[in-house]
Coordinates of C-alpha atoms in Angstrom, one line a residue:
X1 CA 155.4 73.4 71.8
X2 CA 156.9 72.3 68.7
X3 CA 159.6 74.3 66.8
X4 CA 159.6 74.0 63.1
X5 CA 162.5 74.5 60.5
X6 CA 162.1 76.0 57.4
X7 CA 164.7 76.4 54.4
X8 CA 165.2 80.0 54.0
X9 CA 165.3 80.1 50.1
X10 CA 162.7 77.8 48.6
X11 CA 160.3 78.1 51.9
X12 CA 160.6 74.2 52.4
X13 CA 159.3 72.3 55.4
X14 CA 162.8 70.6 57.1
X15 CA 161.7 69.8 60.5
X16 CA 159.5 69.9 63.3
X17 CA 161.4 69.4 66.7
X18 CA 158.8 68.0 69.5
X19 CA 159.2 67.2 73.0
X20 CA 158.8 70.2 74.8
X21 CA 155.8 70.1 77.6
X22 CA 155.3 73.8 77.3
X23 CA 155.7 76.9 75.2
X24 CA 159.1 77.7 73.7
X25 CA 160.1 81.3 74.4
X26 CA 163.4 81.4 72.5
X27 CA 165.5 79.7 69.9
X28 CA 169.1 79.8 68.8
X29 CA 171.5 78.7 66.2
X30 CA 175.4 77.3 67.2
X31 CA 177.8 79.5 65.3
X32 CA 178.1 76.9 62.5
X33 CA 174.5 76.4 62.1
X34 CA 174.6 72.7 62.7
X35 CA 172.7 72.7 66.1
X36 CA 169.5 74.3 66.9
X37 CA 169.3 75.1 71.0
X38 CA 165.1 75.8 72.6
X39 CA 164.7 77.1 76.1
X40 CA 161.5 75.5 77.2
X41 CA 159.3 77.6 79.9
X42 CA 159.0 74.1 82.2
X43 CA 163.0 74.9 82.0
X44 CA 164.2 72.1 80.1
X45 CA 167.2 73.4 77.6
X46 CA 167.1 71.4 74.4
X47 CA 170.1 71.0 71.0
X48 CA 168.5 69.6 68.1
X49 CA 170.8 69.0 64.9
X50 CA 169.5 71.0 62.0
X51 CA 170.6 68.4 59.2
X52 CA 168.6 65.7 61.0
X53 CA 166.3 67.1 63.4
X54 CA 167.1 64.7 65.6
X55 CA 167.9 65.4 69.4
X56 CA 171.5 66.1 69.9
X57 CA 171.1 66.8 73.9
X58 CA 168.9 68.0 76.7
X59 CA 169.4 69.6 80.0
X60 CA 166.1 69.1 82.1
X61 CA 165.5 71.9 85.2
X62 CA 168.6 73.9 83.6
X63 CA 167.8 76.5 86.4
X64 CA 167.0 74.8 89.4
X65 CA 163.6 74.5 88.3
X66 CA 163.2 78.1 87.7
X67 CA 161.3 78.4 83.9
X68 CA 163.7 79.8 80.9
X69 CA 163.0 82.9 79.4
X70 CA 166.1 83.1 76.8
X71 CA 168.8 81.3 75.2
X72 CA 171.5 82.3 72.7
X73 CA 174.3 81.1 71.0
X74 CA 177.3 83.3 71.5
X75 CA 178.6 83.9 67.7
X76 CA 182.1 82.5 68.4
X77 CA 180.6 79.3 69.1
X78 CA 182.4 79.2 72.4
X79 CA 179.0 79.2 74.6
X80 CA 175.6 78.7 75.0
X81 CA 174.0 81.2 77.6
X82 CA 170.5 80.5 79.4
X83 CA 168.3 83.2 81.2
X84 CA 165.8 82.3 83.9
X85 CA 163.1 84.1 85.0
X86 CA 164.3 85.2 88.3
X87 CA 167.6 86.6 85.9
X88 CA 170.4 83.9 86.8
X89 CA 172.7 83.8 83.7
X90 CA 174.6 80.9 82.9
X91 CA 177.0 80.1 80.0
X92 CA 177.4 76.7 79.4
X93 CA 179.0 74.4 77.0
X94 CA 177.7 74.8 73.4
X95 CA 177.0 71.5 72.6
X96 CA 176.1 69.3 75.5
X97 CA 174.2 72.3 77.4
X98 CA 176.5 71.4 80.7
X99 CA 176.5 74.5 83.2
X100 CA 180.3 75.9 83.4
X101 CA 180.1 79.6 84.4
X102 CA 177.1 81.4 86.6
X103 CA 177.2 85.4 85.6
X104 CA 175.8 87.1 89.0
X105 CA 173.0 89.5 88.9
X106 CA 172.4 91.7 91.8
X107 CA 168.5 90.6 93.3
X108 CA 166.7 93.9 93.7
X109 CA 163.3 94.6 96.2
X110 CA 161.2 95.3 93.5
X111 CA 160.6 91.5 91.9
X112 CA 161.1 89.4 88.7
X113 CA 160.2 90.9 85.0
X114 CA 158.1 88.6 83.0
X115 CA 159.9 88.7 79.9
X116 CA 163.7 87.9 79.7
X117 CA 166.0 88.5 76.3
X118 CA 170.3 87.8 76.0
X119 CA 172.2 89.6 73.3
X120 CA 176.2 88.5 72.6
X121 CA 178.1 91.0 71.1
X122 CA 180.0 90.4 67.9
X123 CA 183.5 89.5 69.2
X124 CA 181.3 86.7 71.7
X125 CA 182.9 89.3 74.5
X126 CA 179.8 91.0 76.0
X127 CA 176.7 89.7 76.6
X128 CA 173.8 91.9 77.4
X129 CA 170.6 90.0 79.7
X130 CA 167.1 91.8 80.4
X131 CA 165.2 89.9 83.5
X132 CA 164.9 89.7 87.4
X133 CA 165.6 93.0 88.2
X134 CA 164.3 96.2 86.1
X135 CA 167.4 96.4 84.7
X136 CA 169.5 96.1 80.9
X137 CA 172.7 94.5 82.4
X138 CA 176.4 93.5 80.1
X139 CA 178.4 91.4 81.4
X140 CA 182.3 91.4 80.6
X141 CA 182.3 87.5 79.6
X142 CA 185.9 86.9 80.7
X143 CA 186.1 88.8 83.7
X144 CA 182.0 88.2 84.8
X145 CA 182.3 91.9 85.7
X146 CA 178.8 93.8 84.7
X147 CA 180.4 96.6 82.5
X148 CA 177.0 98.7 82.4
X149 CA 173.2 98.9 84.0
X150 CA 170.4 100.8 82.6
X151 CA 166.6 100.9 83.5
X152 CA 164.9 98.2 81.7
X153 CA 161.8 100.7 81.7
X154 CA 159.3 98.5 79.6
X155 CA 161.8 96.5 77.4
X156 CA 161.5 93.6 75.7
X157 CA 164.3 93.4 73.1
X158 CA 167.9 93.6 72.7
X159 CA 170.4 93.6 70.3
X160 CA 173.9 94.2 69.7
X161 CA 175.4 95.4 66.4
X162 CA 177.6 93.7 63.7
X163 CA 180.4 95.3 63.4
X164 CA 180.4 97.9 67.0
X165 CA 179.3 97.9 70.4
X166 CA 176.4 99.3 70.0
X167 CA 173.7 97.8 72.2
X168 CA 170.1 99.1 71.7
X169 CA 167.3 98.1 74.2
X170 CA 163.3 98.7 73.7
X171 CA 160.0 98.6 74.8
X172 CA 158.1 101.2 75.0
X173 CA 160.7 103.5 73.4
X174 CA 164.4 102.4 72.4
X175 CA 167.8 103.5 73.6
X176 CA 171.0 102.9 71.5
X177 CA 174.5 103.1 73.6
X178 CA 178.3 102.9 72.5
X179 CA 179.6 100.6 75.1
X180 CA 183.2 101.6 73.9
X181 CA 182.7 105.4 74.5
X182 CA 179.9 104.8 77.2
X183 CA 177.7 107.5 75.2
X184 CA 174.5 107.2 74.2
X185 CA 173.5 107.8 70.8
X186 CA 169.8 107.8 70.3
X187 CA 166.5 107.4 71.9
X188 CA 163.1 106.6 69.7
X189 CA 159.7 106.9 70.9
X190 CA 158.7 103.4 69.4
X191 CA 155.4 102.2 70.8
X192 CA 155.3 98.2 72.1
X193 CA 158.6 96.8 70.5
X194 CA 158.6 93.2 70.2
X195 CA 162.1 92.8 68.6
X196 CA 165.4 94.1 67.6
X197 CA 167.8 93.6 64.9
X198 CA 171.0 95.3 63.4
X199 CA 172.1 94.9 59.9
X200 CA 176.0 95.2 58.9
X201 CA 175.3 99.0 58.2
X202 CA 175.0 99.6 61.5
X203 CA 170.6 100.1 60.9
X204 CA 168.4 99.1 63.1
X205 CA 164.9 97.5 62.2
X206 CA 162.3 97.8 64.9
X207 CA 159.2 95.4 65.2
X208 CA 156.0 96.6 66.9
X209 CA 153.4 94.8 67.9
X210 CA 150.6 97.4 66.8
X211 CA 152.5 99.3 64.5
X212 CA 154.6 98.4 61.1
X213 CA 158.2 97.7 61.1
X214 CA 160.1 100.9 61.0
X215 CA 164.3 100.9 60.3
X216 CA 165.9 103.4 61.3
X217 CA 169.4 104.9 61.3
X218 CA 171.1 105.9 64.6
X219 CA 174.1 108.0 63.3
X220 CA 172.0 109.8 60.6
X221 CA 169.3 112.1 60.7
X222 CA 166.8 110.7 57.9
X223 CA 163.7 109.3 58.1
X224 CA 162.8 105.9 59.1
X225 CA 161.9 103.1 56.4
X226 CA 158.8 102.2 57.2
X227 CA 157.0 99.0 56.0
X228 CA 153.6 98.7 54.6
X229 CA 150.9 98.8 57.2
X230 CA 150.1 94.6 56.6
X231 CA 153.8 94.7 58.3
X232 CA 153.0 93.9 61.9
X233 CA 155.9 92.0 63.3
X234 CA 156.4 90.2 66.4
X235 CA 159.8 88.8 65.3
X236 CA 162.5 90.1 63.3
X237 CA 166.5 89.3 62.3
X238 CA 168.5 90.2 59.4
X239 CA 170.5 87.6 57.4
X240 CA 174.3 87.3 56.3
X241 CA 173.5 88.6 53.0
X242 CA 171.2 91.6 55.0
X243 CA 168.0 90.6 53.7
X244 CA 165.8 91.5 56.3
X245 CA 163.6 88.5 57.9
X246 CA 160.2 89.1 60.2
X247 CA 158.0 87.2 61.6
X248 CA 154.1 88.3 61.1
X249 CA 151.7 88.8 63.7
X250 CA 149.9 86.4 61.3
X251 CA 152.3 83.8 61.7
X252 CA 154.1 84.4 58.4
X253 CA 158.1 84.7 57.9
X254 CA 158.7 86.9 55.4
X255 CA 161.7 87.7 53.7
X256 CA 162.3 91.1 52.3
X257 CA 165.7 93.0 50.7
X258 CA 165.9 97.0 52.2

C-alpha cells in the first residue's frame, strides 16, 4: 500500500507515497518525470510529485467504482490512461487525472480477466490494453478506432518498442507483431512471463516468474541472453541509457548494463 522512490544511481531512499487503502497494481511516470501517477485496486487514481513526494492530485472511484488494474503515462505527456478490471479505458488529463476520452471495448460472454496491463506506443499514437475480454486490443488514440485484436491466451505483459511499432504480448508464451505491416514476427515459448520491456535496439527482455530473465532478439536468429539463475524477475524496464532494470522476486531492483 505504499509506493517507495528510489534514486536510481546511488540507491537512495527519496520517498514513500502513502494513502492508498489497498494494493497498488501499477505505477507510472509523466513524460517529464516530475509526477508519479498509482492506480489503486479500491480504484482511486493517485499523482504524486517526485521532487517532493507530496500529493499533486487524486481521482477517487476513477471507474465507477470498478477496481484499477493499470495506469500509464503516454510518453508525449499528452495523457494519462486508466484500465479497469472489467477493461473500460480511459485517457484523461495528465496532471489532474480528469476523465476526457472513454476508448470502447467490445464486452464479450466469456467474463473479466484478472490481470489488466496498457502499453503507449512511442509516438503516444497507439495504445495497446489487456483486460475484460480475452483479448490484446490497440486502440488508434485520435480516431478511438481499435486498429488490431489478438487472443490474450494467458498474457500478462505488454510492451511496445522504442523506435517501431512493434508490440509484443506474453504469458504463457510471447508474440511479437509489426503493427505497420500487420505481420507477425516471432512467437517464444516463455513459461509464466511477468513483464516486458524493449531496449532502443529493438531487444526484448523477458521476466519469468519461475525461470531467469532471458533477452532475446526478434529479427535475429541467436540465442537468448540469459541471466544467472538468482535472476527471477517479476518486474523489468530498461532505462534511457539502456541499462536494463528488474525487479527481484526477492524484492530487490537491480540494475544491470547488457
Amino acid at each position: 500500500r505504499t509506493v517507495h522512490l528510489w534514486h536510481s544511481d546511488t540507491g537512495r531512499h527519496l520517498h514513500a507515497l502513502g494513502g492508498h487503502a489497498s494494493i497498488v497494481p501499477c505505477v507510472s511516470f509523466s513524460f517529464d518525470g516530475a509526477l508519479l501517477a498509482t492506480a489503486c485496486a479500491d480504484g482511486t487514481l493517485r499523482i504524486f510529485e517526485v521532487a517532493t513526494g507530496l500529493l499533486h492530485g487524486a481521482v477517487e472511484r476513477a471507474h465507477a467504482g470498478a477496481d484499477l488494474s493499470a495506469g500509464a503515462c503516454d510518453p508525449t505527456g499528452r495523457w494519462l490512461a486508466t484500465l479497469c478490471e472489467e477493461g473500460a479505458v480511459v485517457l484523461r488529463h495528465p496532471t489532474t487525472g480528469s476523465a476526457t476520452r472513454r476508448l470502447t471495448r467490445r464486452a464479450r460472454e466469456e467474463g473479466f480477466l484478472s490481470q489488466g496491463a496498457l502499453a503507449w506506443s512511442a509516438d503516444g499514437e497507439l495504445l495497446a490494453s489487456l483486460g475484460g475480454r480475452h483479448e490484446v486490443v490497440v486502440h488508434d488514440v485520435a480516431t478511438g478506432a481499435e486498429i488490431f485484436a489478438a487472443p490474450a491466451m494467458a498474457t500478462s505483459a505488454l510492451a511496445f518498442a522504442k523506435h517501431t511499432r512493434w508490440l509484443a504480448y506474453g504469458g504463457s508464451r510471447i508474440a511479437v507483431h509489426d503493427l505497420t505491416t500487420s505481420l507477425g514476427l516471432r512467437v517464444y515459448d516463455e513459461p509464466c512471463v511477468t513483464a516486458l520491456a524493449f531496449d532502443a535496439q529493438g531487444r526484448l527482455a523477458c521476466a519469468h516468474r519461475s525461470e531467469p530473465l532471458r533477452i532475446v532478439d526478434p529479427l535475429r536468429h541467436v540465442p537468448p541472453i540469459v541471466l544467472g539463475a538468482d535472476d527471477l524477475a517479476t518486474a523489468v524496464q530498461f532505462s534511457p541509457d539502456c541499462t536494463l532494470v528488474f525487479g527481484r522476486t526477492n524484492g530487490v531492483t537491480t540494475r544491470c548494463d547488457v
